[in-house]
PDB file of C-alpha atoms in Angstrom:
ATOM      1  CA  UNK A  22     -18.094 -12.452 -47.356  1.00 73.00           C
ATOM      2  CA  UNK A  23     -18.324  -8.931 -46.806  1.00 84.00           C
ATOM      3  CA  UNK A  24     -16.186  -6.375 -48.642  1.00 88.00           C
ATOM      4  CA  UNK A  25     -15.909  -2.801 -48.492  1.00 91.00           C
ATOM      5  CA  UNK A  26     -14.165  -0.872 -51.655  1.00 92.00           C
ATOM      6  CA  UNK A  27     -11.875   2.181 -50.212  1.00 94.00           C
ATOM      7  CA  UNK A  28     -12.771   4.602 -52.809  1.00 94.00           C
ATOM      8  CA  UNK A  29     -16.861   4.142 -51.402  1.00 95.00           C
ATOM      9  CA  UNK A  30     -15.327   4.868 -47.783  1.00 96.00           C
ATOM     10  CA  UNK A  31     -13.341   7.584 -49.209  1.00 96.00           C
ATOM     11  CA  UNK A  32     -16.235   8.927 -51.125  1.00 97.00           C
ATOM     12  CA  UNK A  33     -18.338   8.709 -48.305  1.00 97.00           C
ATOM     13  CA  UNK A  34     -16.297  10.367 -46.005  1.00 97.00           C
ATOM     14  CA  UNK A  35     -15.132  13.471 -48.370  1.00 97.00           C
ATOM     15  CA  UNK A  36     -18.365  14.384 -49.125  1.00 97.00           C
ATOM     16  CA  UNK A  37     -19.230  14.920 -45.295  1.00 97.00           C
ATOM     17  CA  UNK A  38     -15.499  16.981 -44.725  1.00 96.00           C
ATOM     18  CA  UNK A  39     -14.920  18.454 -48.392  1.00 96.00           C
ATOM     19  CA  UNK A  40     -12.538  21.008 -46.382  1.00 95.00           C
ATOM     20  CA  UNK A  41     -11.005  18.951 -43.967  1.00 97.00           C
ATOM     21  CA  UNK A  42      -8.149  17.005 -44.256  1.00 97.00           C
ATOM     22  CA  UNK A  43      -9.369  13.605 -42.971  1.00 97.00           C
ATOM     23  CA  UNK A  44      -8.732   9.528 -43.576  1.00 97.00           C
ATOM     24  CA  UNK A  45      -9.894  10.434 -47.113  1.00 97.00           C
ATOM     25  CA  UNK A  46      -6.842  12.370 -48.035  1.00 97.00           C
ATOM     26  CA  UNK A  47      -4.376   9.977 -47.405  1.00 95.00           C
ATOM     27  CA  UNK A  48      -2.064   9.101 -49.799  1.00 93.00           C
ATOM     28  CA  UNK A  49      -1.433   5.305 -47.872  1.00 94.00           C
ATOM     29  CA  UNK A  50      -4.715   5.135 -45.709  1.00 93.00           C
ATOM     30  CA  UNK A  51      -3.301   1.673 -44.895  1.00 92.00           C
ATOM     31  CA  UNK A  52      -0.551   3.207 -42.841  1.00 94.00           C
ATOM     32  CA  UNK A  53      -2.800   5.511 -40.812  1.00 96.00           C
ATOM     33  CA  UNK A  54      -5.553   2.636 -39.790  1.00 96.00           C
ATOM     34  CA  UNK A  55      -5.057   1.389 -36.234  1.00 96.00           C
ATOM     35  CA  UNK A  56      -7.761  -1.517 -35.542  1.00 96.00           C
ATOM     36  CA  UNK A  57     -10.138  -2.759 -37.712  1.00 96.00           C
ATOM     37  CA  UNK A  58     -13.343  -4.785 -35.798  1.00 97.00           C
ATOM     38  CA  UNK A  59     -15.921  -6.511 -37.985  1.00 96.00           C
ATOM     39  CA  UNK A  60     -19.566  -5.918 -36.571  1.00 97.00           C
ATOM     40  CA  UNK A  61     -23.209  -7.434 -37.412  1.00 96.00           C
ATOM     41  CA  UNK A  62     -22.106 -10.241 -38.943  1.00 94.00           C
ATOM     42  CA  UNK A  63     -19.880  -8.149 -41.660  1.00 93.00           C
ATOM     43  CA  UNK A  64     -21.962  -5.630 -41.753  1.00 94.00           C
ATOM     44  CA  UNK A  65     -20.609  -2.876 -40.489  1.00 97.00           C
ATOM     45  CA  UNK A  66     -17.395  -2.159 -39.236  1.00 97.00           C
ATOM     46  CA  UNK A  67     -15.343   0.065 -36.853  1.00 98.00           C
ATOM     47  CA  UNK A  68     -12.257   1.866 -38.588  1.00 98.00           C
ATOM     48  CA  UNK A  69      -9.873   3.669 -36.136  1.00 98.00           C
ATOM     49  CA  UNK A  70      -7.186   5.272 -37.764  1.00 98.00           C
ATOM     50  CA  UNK A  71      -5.215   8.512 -36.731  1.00 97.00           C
ATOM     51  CA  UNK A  72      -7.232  10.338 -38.697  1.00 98.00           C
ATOM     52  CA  UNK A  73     -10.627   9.739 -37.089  1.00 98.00           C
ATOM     53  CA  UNK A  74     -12.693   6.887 -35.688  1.00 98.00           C
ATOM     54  CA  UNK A  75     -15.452   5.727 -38.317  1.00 98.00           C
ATOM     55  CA  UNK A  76     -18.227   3.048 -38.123  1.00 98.00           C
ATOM     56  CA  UNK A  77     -18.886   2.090 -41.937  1.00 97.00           C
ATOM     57  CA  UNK A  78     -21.834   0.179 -42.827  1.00 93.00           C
ATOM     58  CA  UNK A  79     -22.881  -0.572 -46.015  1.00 84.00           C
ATOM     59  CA  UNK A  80     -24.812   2.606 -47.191  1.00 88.00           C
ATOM     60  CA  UNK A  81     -23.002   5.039 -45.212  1.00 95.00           C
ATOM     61  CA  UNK A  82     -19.837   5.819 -43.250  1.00 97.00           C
ATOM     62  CA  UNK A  83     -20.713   7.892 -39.669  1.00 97.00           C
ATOM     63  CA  UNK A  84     -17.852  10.078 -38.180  1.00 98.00           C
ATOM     64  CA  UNK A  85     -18.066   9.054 -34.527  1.00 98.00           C
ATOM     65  CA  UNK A  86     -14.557  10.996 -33.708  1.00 98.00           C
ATOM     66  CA  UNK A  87     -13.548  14.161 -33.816  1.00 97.00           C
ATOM     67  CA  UNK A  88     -17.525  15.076 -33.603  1.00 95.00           C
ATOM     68  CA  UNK A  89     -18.834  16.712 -36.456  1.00 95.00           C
ATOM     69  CA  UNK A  90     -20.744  19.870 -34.570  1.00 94.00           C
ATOM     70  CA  UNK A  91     -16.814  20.332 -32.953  1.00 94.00           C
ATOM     71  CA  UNK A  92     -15.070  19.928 -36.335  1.00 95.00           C
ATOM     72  CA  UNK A  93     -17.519  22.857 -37.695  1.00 94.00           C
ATOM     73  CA  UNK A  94     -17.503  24.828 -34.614  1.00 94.00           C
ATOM     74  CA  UNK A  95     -14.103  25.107 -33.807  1.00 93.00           C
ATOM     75  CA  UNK A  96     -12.961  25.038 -37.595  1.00 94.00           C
ATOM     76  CA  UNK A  97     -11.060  22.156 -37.337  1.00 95.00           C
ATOM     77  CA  UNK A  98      -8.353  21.525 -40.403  1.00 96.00           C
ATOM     78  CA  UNK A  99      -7.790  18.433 -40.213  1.00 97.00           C
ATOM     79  CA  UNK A 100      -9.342  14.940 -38.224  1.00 97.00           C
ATOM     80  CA  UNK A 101      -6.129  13.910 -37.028  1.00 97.00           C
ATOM     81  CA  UNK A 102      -6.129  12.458 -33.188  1.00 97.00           C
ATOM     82  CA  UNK A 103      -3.924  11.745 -30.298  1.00 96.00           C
ATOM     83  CA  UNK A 104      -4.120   8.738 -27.964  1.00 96.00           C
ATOM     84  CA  UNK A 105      -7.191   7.384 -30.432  1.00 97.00           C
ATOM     85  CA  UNK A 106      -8.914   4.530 -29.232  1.00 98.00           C
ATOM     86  CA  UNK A 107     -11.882   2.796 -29.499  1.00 98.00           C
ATOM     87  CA  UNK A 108     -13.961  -0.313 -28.168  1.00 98.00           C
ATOM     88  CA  UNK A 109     -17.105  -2.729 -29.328  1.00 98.00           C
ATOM     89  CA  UNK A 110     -18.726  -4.574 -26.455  1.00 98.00           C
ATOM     90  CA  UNK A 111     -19.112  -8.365 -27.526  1.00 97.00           C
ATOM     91  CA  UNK A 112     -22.746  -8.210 -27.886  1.00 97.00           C
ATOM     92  CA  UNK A 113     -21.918  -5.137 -30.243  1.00 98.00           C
ATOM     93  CA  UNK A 114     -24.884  -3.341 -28.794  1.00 98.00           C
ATOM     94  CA  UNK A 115     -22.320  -0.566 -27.240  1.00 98.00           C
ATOM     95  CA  UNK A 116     -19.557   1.506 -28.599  1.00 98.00           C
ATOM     96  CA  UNK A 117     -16.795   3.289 -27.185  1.00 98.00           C
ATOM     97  CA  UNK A 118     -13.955   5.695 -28.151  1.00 98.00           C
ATOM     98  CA  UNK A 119     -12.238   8.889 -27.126  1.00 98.00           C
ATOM     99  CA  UNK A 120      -8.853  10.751 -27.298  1.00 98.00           C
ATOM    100  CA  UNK A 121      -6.826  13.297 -25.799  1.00 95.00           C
ATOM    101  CA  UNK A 122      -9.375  15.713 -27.231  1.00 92.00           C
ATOM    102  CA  UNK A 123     -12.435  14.509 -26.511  1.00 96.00           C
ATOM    103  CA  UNK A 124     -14.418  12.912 -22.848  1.00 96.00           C
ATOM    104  CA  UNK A 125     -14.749   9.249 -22.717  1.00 97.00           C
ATOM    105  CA  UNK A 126     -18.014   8.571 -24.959  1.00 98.00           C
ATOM    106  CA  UNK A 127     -20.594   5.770 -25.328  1.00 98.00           C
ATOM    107  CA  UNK A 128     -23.008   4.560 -28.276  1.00 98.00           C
ATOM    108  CA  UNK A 129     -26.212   2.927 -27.141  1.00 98.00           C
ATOM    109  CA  UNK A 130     -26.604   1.604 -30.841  1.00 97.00           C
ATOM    110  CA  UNK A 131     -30.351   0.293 -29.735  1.00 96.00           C
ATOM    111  CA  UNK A 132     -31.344   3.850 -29.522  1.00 96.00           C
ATOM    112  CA  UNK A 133     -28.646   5.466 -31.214  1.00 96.00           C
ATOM    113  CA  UNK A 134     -27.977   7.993 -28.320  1.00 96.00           C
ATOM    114  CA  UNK A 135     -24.533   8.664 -27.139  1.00 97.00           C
ATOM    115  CA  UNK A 136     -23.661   9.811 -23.500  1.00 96.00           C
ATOM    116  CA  UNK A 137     -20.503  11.844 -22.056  1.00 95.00           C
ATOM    117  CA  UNK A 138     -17.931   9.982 -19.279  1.00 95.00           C
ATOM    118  CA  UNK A 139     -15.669  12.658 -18.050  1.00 94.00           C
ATOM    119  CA  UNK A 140     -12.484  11.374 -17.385  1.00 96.00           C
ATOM    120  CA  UNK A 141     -10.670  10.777 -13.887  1.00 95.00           C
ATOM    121  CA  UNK A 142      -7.347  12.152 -15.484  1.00 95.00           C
ATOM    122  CA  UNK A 143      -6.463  14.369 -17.760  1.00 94.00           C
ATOM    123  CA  UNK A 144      -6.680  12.767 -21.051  1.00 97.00           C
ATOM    124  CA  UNK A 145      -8.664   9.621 -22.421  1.00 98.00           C
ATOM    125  CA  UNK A 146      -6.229   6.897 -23.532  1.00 96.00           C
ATOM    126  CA  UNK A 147      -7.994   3.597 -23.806  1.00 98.00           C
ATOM    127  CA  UNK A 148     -11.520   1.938 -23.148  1.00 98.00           C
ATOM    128  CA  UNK A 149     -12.808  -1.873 -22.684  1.00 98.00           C
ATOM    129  CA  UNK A 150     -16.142  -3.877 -21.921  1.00 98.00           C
ATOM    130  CA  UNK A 151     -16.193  -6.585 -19.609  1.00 98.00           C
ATOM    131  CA  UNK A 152     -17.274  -9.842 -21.229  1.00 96.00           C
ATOM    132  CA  UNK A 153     -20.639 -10.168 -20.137  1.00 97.00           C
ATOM    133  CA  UNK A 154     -21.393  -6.216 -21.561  1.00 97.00           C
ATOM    134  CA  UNK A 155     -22.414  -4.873 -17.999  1.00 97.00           C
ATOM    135  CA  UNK A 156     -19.880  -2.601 -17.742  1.00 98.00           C
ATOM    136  CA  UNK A 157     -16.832  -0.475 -19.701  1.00 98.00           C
ATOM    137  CA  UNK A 158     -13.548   0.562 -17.978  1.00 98.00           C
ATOM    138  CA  UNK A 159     -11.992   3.995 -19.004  1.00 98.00           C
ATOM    139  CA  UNK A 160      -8.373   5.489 -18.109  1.00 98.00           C
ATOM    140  CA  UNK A 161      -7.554   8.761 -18.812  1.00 98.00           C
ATOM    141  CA  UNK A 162      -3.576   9.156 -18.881  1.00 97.00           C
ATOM    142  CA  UNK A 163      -1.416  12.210 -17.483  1.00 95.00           C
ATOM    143  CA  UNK A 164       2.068  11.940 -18.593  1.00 92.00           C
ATOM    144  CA  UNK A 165       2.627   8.237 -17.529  1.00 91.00           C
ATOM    145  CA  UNK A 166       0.568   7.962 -14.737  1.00 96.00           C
ATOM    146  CA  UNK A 167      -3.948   7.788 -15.019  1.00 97.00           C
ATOM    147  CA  UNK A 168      -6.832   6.907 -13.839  1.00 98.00           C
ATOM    148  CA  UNK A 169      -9.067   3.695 -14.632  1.00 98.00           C
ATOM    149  CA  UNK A 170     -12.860   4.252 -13.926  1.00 98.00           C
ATOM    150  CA  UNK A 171     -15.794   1.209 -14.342  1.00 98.00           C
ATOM    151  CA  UNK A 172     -18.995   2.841 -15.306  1.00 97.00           C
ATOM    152  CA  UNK A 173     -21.992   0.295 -15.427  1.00 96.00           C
ATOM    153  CA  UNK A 174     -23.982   0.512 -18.588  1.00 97.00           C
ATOM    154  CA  UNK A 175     -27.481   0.017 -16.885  1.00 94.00           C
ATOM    155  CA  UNK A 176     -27.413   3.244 -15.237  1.00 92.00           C
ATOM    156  CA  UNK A 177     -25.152   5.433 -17.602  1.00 93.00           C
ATOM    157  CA  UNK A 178     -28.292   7.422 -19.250  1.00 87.00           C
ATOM    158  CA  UNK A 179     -29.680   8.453 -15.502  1.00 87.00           C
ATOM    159  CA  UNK A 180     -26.103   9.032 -13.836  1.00 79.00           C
ATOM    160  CA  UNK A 181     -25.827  12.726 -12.485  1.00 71.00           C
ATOM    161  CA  UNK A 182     -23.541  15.016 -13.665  1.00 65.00           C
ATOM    162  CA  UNK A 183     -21.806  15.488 -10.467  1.00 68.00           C
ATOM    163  CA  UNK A 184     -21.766  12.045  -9.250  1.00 77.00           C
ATOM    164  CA  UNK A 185     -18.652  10.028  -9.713  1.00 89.00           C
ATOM    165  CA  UNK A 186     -18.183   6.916 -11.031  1.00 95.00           C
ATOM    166  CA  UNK A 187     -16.420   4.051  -9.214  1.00 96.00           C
ATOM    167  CA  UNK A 188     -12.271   4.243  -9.159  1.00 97.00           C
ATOM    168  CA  UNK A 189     -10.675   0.731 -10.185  1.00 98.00           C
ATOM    169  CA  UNK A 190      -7.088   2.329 -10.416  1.00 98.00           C
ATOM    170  CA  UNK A 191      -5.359   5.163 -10.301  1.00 96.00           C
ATOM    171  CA  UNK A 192      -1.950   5.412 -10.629  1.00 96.00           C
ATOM    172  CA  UNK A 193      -1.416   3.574 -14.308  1.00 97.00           C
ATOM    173  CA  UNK A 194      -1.517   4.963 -18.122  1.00 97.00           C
ATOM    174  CA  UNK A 195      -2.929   2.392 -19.605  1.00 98.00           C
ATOM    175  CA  UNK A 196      -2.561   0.964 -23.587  1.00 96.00           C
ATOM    176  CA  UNK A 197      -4.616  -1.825 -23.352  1.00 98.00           C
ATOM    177  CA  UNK A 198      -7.045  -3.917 -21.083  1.00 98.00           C
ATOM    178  CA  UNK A 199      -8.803  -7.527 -21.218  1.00 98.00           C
ATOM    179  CA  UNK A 200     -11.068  -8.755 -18.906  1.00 97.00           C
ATOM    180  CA  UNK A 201     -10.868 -12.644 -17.555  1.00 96.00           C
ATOM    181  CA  UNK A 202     -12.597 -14.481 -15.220  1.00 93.00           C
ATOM    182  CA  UNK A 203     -10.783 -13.065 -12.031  1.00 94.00           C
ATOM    183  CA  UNK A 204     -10.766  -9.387 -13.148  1.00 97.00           C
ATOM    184  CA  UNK A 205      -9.611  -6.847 -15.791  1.00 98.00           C
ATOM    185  CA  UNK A 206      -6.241  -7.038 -16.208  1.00 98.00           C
ATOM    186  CA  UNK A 207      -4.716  -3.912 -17.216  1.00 98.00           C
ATOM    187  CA  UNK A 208      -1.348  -2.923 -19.021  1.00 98.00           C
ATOM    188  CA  UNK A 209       0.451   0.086 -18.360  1.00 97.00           C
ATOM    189  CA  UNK A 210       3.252   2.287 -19.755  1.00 97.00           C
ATOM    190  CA  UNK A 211       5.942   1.220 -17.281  1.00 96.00           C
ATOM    191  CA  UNK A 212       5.641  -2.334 -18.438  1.00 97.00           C
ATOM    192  CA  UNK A 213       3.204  -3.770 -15.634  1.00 98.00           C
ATOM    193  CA  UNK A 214       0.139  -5.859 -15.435  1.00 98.00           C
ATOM    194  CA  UNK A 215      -2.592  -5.797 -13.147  1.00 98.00           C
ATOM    195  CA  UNK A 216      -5.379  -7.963 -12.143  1.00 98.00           C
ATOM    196  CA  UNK A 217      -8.347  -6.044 -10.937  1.00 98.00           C
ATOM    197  CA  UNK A 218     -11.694  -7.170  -9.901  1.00 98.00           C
ATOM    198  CA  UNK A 219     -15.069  -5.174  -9.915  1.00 96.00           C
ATOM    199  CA  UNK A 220     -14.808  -3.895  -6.612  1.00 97.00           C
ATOM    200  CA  UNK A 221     -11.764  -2.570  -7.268  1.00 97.00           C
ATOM    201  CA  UNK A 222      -9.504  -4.587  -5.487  1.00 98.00           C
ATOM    202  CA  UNK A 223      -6.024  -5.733  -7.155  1.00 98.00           C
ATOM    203  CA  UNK A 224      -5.535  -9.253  -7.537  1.00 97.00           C
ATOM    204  CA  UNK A 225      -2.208  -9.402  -8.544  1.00 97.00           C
ATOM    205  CA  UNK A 226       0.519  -7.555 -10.346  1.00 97.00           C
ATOM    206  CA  UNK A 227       3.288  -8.815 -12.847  1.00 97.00           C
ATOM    207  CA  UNK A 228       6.202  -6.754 -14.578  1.00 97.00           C
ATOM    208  CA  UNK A 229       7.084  -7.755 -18.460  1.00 96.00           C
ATOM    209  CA  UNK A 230      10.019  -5.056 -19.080  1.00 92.00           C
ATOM    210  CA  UNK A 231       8.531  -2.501 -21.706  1.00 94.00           C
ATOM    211  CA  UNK A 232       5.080  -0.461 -22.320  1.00 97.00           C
ATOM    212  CA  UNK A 233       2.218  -2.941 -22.719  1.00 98.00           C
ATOM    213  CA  UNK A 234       0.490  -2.853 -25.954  1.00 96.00           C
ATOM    214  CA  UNK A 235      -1.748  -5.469 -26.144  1.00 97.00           C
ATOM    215  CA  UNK A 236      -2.863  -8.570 -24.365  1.00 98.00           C
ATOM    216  CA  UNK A 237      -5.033 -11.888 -25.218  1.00 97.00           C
ATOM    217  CA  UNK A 238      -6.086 -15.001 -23.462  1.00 97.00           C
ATOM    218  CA  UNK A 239      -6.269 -18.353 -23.831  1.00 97.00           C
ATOM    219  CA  UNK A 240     -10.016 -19.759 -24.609  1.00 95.00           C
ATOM    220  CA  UNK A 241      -9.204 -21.652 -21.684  1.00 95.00           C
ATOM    221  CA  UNK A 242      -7.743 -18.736 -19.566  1.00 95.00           C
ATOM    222  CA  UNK A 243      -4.127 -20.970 -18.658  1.00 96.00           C
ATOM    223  CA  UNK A 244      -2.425 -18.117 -20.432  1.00 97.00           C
ATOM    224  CA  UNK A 245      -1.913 -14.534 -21.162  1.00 98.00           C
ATOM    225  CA  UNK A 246      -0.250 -13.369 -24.568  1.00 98.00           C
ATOM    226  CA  UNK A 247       1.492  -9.740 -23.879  1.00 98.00           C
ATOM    227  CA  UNK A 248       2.834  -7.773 -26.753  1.00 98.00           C
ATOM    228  CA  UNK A 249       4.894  -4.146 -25.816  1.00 98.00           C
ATOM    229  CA  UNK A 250       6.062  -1.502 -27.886  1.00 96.00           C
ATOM    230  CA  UNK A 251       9.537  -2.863 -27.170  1.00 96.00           C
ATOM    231  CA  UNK A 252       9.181  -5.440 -30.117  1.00 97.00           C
ATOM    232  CA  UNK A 253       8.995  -8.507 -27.147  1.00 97.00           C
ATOM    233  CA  UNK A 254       5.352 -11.379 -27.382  1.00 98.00           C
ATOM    234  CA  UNK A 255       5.420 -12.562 -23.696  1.00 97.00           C
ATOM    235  CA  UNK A 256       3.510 -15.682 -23.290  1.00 97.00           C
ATOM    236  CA  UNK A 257       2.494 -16.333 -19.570  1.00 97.00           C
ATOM    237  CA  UNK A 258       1.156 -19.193 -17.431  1.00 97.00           C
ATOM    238  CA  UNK A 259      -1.867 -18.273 -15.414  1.00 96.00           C
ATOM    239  CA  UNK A 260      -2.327 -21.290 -13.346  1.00 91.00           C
ATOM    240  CA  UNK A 261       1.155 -21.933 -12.632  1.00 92.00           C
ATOM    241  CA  UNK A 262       1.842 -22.560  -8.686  1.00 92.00           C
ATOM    242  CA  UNK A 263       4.680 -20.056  -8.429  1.00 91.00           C
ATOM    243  CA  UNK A 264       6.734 -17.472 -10.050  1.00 92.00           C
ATOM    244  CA  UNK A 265      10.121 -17.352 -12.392  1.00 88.00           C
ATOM    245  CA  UNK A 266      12.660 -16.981  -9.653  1.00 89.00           C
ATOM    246  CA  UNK A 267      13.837 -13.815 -11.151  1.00 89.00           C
ATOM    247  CA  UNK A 268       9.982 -12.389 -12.006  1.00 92.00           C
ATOM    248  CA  UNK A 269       9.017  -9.596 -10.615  1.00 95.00           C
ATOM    249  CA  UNK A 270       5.121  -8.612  -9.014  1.00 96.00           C
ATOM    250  CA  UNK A 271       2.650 -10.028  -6.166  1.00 96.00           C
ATOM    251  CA  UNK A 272       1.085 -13.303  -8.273  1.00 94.00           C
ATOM    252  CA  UNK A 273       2.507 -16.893  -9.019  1.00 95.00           C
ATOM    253  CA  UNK A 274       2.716 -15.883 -12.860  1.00 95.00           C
ATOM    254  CA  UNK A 275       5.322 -17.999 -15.357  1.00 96.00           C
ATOM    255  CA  UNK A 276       6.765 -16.860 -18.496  1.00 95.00           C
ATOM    256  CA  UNK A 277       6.910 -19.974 -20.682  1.00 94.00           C
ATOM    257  CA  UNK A 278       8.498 -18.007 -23.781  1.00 95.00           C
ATOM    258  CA  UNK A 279       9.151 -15.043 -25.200  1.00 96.00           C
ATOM    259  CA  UNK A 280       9.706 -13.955 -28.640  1.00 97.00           C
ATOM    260  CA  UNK A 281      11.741 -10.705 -30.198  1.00 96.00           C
ATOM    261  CA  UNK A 282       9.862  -9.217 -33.163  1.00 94.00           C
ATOM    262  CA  UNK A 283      11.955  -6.460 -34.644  1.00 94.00           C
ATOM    263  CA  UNK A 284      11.573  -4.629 -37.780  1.00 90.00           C
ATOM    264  CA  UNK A 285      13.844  -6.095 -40.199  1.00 91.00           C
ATOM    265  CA  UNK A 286      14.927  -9.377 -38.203  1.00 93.00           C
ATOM    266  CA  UNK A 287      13.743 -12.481 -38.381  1.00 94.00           C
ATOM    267  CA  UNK A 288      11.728 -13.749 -35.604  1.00 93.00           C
ATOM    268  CA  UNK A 289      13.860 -14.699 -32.560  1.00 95.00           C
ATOM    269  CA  UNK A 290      12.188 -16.971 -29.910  1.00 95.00           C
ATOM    270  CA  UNK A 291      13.718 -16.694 -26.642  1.00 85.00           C
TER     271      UNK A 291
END
């Protein structure tokens, strides 16, 4: 078991930003820390919080976001973002992250060089790797419509400036994205799904009611798990032959339950 003290990561981090207000300064850092992934075994880990995206290893905390050549540059005061995210392929060889501030970027950990994605749309808003670490999808949000782009790992240190990378979407802000075997399948701010395969081509499409948040899958891909920021767990059938007779999209997708998660309440399974 791995553990990693705050007042080290704290340290760490306020001797690299001694002027800037950053995760450091927090008075509840727990309250400002968005996702958490464990990497190398408990070695390292990725901390995204709204005060900066970190990857903390055991000797040393690096400040992958806001960039520390902008933060001196442009004077920043503090490290706080908008529309933060960030993303660990599952072979952990790759890391991505970007917000309304930044470009979509990439960390080749293997040779510790990190490229520049610029965005479809107007601002970054969320990244993912496909399972088998080939590729990463990007959308980059304006107001509550974007633009999802795949860019394929193999070729992102000789891609041209001008050249564009391949369009998988582009009509959806998206929160969150997980890729099965038929496709990525996308959430969006108007409360839809979509199922999109590598060539681009949607599969299906399924509304839940609120803005997507975050999705998971069954090991054995018979069903999707969709949270939304309206405080609603949606648990779908993948496999099932046809749709609710009220649902609304293009696929045969069930809702088996649903549960209501409110601040406050108790649990309420629909």
């Amino acid at each position: 078991m791995t553990f990693y003290p705050w007042h080290k990561i704290k340290d760490r981090i306020k001797a690299q930003l001694p002027e800037v207000e950053s995760l450091a300064d927090t008075i509840h850092p727990e309250n400002t820390i968005e996702k958490l992934t464990p990497m190398d075994q408990g070695q390292a880990l990725l901390l995204q919080s709204r005060y900066g995206i970190y990857l903390v290893e055991q000797e040393q905390v690096i400040i992958l976001h806001p960039d520390m050549a902008e933060i001196e540059e442009y004077e920043y005061e503090d490290t706080q973002l908008s529309m933060g995210h960030a993303a660990v392929s599952s072979d952990e060889r790759w890391i991505a992250w970007g917000s309304q501030m930044s470009s979509h970027m990439v960390l080749n950990r293997e040779n510790n060089k990190t490229y520049q994605v610029e965005p479809e749309s107007s601002y970054p808003h969320c990244a993912a790797f496909s399972q088998d670490n080939q590729v990463v999808w990007f959308n980059a949000c304006h107001f509550y419509n974007g633009v999802t782009i795949q860019v394929p790992l193999d070729s992102i240190a000789v891609r041209k400036q001008n050249e564009e990378w391949p369009i998988m979407e582009e009509n959806a802000r998206v929160y969150t994205m997980i890729e099965m075997e038929a496709g990525m399948v996308i959430g969006d701010a108007y409360g839809y799904l979509y199922c999109i395969n590598r060539e681009g081509q949607e599969l299906w499409r399924h509304f839940v009611g609120s803005t997507i948040c975050s999705l998971a899958v069954s090991p054995e891909q018979s069903q999707l798990a969709v949270g939304t920021y309206g405080g609603m767990l949606h648990i779908l059938e993948l496999g099932s032959e046809r749709m609710d007779e009220y649902g609304i999209g293009t696929g045969t997708l069930r809702e088996r339950e649903r549960y209501v998660l409110w601040r406050e309440q108790e649990p309420l399974r629909w």
